[in-house]
XYZ file of C-alpha atoms in Angstrom:
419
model
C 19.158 -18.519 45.531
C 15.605 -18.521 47.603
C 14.796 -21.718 49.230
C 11.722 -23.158 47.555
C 11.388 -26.434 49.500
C 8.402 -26.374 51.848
C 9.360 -26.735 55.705
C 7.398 -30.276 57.052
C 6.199 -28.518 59.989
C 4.351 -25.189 57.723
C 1.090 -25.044 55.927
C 0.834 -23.834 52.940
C -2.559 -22.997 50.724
C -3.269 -21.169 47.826
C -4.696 -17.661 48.552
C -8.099 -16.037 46.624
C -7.719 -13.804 44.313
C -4.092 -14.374 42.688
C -3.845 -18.488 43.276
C -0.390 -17.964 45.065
C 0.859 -20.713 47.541
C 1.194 -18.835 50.971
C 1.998 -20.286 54.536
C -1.646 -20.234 57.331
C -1.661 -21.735 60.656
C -4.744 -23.851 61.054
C -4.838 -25.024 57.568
C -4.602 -28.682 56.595
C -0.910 -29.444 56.272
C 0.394 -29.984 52.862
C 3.061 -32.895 52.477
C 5.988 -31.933 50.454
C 4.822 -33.944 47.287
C 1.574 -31.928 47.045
C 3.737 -28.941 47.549
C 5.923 -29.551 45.515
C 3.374 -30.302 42.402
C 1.380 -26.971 43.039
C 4.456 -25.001 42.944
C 5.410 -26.738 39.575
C 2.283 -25.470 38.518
C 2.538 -22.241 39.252
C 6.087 -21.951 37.678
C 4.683 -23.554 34.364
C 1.872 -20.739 34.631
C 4.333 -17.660 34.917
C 6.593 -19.607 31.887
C 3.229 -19.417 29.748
C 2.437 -15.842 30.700
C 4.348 -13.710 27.890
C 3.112 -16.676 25.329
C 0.100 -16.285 26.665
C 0.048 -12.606 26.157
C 1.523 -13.064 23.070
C -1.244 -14.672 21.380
C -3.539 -12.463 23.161
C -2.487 -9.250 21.003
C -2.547 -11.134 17.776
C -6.624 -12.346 18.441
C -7.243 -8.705 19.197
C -5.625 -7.437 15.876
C -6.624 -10.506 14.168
C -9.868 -11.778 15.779
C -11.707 -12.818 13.110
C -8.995 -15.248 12.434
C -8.511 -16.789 16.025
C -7.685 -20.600 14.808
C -5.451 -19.141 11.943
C -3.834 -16.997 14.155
C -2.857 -19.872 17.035
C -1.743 -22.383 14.303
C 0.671 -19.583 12.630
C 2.189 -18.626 15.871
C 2.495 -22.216 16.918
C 4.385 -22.883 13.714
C 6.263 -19.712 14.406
C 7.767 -20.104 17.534
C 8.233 -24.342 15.928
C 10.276 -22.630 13.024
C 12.486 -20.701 15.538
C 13.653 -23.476 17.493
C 14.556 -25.017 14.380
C 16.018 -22.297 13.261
C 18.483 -21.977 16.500
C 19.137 -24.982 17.155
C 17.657 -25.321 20.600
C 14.326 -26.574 21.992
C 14.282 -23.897 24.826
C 14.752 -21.268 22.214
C 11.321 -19.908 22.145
C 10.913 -19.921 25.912
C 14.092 -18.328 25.830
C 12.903 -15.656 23.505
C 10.066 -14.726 25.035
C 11.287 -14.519 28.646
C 13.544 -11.810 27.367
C 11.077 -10.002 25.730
C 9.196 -10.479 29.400
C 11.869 -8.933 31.044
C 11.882 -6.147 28.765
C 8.510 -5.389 28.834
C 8.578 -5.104 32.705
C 10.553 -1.559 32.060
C 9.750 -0.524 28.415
C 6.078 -1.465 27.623
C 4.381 -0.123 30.616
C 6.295 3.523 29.438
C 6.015 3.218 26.186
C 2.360 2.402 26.718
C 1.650 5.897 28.778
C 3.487 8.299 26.512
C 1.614 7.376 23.470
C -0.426 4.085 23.480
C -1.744 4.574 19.761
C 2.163 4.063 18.933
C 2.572 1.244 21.140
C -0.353 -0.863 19.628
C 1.026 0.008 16.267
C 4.296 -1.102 16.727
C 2.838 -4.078 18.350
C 0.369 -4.444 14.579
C 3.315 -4.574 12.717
C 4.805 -6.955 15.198
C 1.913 -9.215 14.993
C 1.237 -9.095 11.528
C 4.605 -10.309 10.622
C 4.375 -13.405 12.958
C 0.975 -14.197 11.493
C 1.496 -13.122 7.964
C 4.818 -12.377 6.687
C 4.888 -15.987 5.244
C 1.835 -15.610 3.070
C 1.795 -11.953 2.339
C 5.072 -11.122 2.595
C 6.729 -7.972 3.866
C 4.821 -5.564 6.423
C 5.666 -2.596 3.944
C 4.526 -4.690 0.964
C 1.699 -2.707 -1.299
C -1.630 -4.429 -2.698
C -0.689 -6.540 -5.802
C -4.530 -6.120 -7.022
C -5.353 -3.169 -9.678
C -8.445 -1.823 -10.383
C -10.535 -2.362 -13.580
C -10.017 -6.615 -12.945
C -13.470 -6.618 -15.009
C -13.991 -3.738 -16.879
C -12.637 -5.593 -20.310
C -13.428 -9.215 -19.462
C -15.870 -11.432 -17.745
C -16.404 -11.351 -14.316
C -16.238 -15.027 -12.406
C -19.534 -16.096 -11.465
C -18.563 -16.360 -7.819
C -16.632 -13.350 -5.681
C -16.769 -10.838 -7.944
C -20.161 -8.739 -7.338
C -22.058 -5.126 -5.860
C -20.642 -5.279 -2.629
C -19.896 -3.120 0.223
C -16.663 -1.134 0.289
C -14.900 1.811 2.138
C -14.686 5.000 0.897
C -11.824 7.560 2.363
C -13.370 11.238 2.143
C -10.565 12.922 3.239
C -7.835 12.892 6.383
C -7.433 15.933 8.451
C -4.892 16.787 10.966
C -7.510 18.542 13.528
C -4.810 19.267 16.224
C -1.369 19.748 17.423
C 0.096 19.980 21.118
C 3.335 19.779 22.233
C 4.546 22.874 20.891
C 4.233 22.015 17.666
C 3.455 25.113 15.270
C 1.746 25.779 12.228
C 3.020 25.641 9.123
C 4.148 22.138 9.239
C 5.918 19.929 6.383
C 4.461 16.552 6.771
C 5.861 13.067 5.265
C 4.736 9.364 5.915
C 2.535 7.305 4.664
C -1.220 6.287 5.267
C -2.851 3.041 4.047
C -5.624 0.320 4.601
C -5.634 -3.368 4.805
C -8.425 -5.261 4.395
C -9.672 -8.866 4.003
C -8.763 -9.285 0.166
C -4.584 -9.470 0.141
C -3.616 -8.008 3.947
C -0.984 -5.650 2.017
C -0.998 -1.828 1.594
C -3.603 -0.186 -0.106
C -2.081 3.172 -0.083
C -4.118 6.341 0.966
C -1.529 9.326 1.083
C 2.200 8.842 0.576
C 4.843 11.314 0.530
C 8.922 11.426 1.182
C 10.837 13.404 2.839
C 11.994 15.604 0.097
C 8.386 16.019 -1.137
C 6.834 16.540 2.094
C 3.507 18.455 2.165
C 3.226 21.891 4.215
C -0.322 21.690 6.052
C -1.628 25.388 7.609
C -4.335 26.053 9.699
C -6.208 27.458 7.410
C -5.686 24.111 5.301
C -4.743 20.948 7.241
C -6.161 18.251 4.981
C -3.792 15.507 3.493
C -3.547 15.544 -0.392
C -4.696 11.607 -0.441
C -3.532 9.699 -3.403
C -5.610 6.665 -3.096
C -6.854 3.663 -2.905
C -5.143 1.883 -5.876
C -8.415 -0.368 -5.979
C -11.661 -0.222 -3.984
C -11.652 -1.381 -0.350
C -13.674 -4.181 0.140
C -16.282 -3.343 3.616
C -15.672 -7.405 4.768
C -14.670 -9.040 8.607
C -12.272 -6.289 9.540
C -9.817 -3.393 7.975
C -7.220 -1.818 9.669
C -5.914 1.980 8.938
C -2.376 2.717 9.394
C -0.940 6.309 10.041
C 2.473 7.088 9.910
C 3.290 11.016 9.740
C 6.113 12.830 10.765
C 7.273 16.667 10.837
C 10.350 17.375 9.168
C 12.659 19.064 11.192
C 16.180 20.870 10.344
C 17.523 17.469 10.404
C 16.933 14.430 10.119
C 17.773 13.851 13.693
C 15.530 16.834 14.714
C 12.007 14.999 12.686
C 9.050 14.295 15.364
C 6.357 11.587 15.025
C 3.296 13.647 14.222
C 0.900 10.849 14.460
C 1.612 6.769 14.646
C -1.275 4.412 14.961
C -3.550 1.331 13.433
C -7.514 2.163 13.555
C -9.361 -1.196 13.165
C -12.570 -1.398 12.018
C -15.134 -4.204 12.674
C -16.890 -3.988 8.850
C -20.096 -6.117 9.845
C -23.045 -6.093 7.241
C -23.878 -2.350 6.838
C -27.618 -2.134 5.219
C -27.118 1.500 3.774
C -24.262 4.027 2.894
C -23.328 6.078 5.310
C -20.624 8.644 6.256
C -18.631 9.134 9.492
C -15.638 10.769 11.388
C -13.398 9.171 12.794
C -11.070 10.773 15.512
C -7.693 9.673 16.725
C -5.398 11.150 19.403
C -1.641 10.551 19.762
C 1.121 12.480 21.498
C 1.651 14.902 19.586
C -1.667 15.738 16.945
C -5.480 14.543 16.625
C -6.307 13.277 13.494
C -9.837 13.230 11.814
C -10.852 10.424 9.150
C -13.487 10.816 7.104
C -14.824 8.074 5.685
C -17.948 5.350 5.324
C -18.684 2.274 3.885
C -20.887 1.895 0.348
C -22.945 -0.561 0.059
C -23.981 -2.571 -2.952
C -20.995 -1.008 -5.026
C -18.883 -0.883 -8.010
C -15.763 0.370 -8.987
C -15.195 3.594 -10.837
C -11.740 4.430 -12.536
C -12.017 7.967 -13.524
C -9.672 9.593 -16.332
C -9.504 13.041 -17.808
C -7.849 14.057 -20.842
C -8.204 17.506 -22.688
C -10.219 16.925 -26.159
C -10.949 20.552 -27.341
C -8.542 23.513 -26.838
C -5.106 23.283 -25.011
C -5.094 24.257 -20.959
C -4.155 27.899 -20.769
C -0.766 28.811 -18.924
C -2.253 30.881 -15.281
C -4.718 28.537 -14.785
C -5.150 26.457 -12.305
C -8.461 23.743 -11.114
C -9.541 21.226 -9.047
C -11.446 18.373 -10.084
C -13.677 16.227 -7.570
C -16.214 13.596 -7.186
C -19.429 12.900 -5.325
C -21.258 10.113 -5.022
C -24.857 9.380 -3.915
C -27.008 6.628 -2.707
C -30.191 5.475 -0.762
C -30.878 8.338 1.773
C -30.958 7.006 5.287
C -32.347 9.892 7.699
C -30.852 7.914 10.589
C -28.020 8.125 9.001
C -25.291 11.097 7.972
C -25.660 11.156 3.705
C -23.072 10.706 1.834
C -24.132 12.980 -1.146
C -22.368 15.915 -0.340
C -18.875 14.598 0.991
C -15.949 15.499 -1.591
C -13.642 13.551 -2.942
C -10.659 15.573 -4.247
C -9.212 14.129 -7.307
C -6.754 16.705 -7.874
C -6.151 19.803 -6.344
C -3.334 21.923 -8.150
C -3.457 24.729 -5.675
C -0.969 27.129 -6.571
C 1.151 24.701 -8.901
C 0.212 23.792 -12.363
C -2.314 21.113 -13.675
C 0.439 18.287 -14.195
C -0.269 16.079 -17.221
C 0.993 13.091 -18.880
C 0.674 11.161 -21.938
C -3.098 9.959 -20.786
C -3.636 12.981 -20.263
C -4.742 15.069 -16.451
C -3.031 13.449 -13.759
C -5.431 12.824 -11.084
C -4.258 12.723 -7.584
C -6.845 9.611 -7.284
C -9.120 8.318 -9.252
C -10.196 5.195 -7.606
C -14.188 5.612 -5.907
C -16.796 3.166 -4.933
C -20.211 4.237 -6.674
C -23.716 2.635 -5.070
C -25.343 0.818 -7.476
C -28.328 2.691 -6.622
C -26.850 6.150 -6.921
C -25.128 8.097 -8.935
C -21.160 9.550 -9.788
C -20.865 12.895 -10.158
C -17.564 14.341 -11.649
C -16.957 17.711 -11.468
C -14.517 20.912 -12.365
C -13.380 23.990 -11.107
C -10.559 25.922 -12.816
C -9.713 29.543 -12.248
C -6.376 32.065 -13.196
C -3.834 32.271 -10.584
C -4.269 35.805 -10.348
C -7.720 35.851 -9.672
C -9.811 34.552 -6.649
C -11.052 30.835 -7.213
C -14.482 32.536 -6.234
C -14.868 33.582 -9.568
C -13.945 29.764 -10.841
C -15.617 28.277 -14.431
C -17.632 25.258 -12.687
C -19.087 22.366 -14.633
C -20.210 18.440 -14.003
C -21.272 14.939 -15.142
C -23.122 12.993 -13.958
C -22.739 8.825 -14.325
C -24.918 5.901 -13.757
C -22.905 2.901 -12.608
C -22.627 -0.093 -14.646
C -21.071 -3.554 -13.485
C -18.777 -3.553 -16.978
C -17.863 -1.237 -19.353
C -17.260 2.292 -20.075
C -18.771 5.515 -19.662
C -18.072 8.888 -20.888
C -18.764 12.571 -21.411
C -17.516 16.068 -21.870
C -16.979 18.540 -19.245
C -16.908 22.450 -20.221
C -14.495 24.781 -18.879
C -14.758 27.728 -21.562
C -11.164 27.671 -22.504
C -11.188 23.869 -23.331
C -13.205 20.909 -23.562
C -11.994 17.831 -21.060
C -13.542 14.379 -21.944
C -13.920 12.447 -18.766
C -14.202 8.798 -19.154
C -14.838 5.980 -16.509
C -13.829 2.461 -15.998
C -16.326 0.433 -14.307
C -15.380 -2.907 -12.826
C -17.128 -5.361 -9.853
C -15.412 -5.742 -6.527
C -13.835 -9.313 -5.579
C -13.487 -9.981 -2.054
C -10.466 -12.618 -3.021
């Protein structure tokens, strides 16, 4: 064991830049008291460091909640002790997870940093949240159409700002990754209202979903409920390519985009790109300001759908044009894309993909169709569309033509809470 007693005869200061006691003739000679207090000091100093760090990662994940954040990992690490038994447990725990980070972060860190700081997320959130929210994998409780039937309260519940999710791309692979690829996981947002899943695109292992070059967008199945634009939101991507086993599946893409919402004065549409080890992926996405909530449901009312044929339906919404600003009038969102399968229904009828969208108060919803035979190129598609104006309350309805059959299209408006 090193000798840390201070020799009467030496000098010791501390020296610029990292505060660390070091011997220098010439200096004024330090008695063994003094010494001896600035070296408790600095031991006390590398004891806090991993704490330190610690709470460090949570304010950057959860800034906006600094003095929440501190008081739930205070009671955290208070709970553990408990918990063990011992009053040195929580230095204990976190000088082990020191040690390990001296060999595993830093390389975990410079193969793929987007996976790092998402394992660390989930970390993070489950010391800050878990007790309130409950589990990490936990899905919004919250459904949409909270006011279509009944009375909105007269405070939270209003036009407000939320995100809208265009469409998810994978723009790249590396690594020798190839195209086709069959692609599982699971993509979702948090934001401000319940800090739980709001799920985007979701699929299992047994259903996975083969992407091409020609076609690498995600078939997104959500949100459940409009994203409310408030504080912060996080993204979380989780996709993996199946492999011949299980053993054999790679992590196409694992990370947590956070987004700083702010006050946005006008809709507006962006992309969003993120690079991991193995793929790029491109979000597409903006927020909507001064919004509503639009349900949308299809159901044939005329006619029967034809065996052969196959359609996608889709929705566009408008708003306030911004030149400063990319629109967001012409950016698709795909409520169902059958592709080469058959239109699946169910006893309500057309089962969307999605049909969840945030409509500007200002604007307008447009719903639209586009169903062609199998055999035949969807060039030569029957097209038709509605067209909506949003309401706070309510319903709203009309008939969409596609030769064969009639489809009556009906929407569920509701306000947004933020709680």
């Amino acid at each position: 064991m090193e000798n840390t007693a201070a020799p009467e005869a030496r000098v010791y200061t501390r020296r610029k830049g990292d505060g660390k006691l070091v011997s220098l003739s010439g200096a004024k000679e330090m008695t063994r008291p003094c010494w001896d207090r600035m070296k408790a000091e600095d031991d006390e100093k590398d004891s806090l460091k991993p704490l330190m760090k610690k709470k460090a990662l949570m304010k950057m994940y959860f800034g906006l909640f600094a003095d929440e954040v501190e008081e739930n990992f205070l009671l955290l690490d208070w709970m553990t002790q408990i918990r063990l038994g011992d009053e040195h447990a929580s230095e204990s725990r976190l000088l082990k997870q020191a040690e390990a980070a001296k060999t595993d972060v830093p390389e975990t860190m410079e193969s793929d940093y987007e996976a790092y700081t998402a394992s660390t997320f989930r970390d993070d959130w489950m010391a800050v949240w878990s007790r309130k929210f409950g589990c990490f994998e936990d899905t919004t409780k919250l459904r949409p159409m909270r006011f279509t039937d009944k009375p909105a309260p007269s405070y939270g519940a209003f036009p407000m700002s939320a995100l809208q999710v265009f469409s998810v791309r994978v723009e790249g692979i590396r690594r020798g990754l190839q195209w086709p690829l069959d692609v599982f996981g699971i993509i979702a947002v948090r934001d401000t209202v319940d800090l739980n899943r709001n799920i985007i695109f979701s699929r299992t292992r047994d259903n996975c979903q083969t992407l091409t070059k020609e076609d690498r967008n995600l078939a997104l199945v959500g949100p459940s409920r409009a994203v409310v634009w408030q504080d912060h939101l996080y993204i979380e991507v989780k996709l993996t390519v199946k492999g011949p086993t299980e053993s054999e599946d790679k992590d196409l893409s694992f990370l947590v985009v956070p987004f700083a919402c702010g006050n946005a004065a006008y809709s507006y549409h962006k992309y969003s790109y993120r690079t991991s080890k193995l793929s790029t992926v491109r979000l597409s996405l903006g927020p909507i300001v001064d919004s509503v909530e639009a349900t949308i449901f299809v159901r044939v009312s005329d006619g029967s759908w034809p065996d052969g044929f196959r359609a996608q339906f889709a929705a566009f919404t408008t708003g306030i044009r911004r030149k400063i600003a990319p629109s967001i009038d012409h950016k698709k969102i795909i409520l169902l894309d059958s592709g080469s399968r058959k239109v699946p229904f169910n006893a309500g009828g057309i089962e969307l993909s999605r049909r969840v969208v945030s409509v500007e108060t200002t604007g307008k919803l447009r719903v639209c169709i586009k169903a062609w035979k199998i055999v035949e190129s969807a060039k030569n598609a029957v097209k038709d569309e509605l067209f909506f104006t949003p309401q706070e309350a309510g319903r709203s309805s009309g008939l969409l033509d596609a030769g064969f059959c009639k489809m009556e299209v009906t929407v569920a408006w509701s306000l947004i809470t933020c709680d």
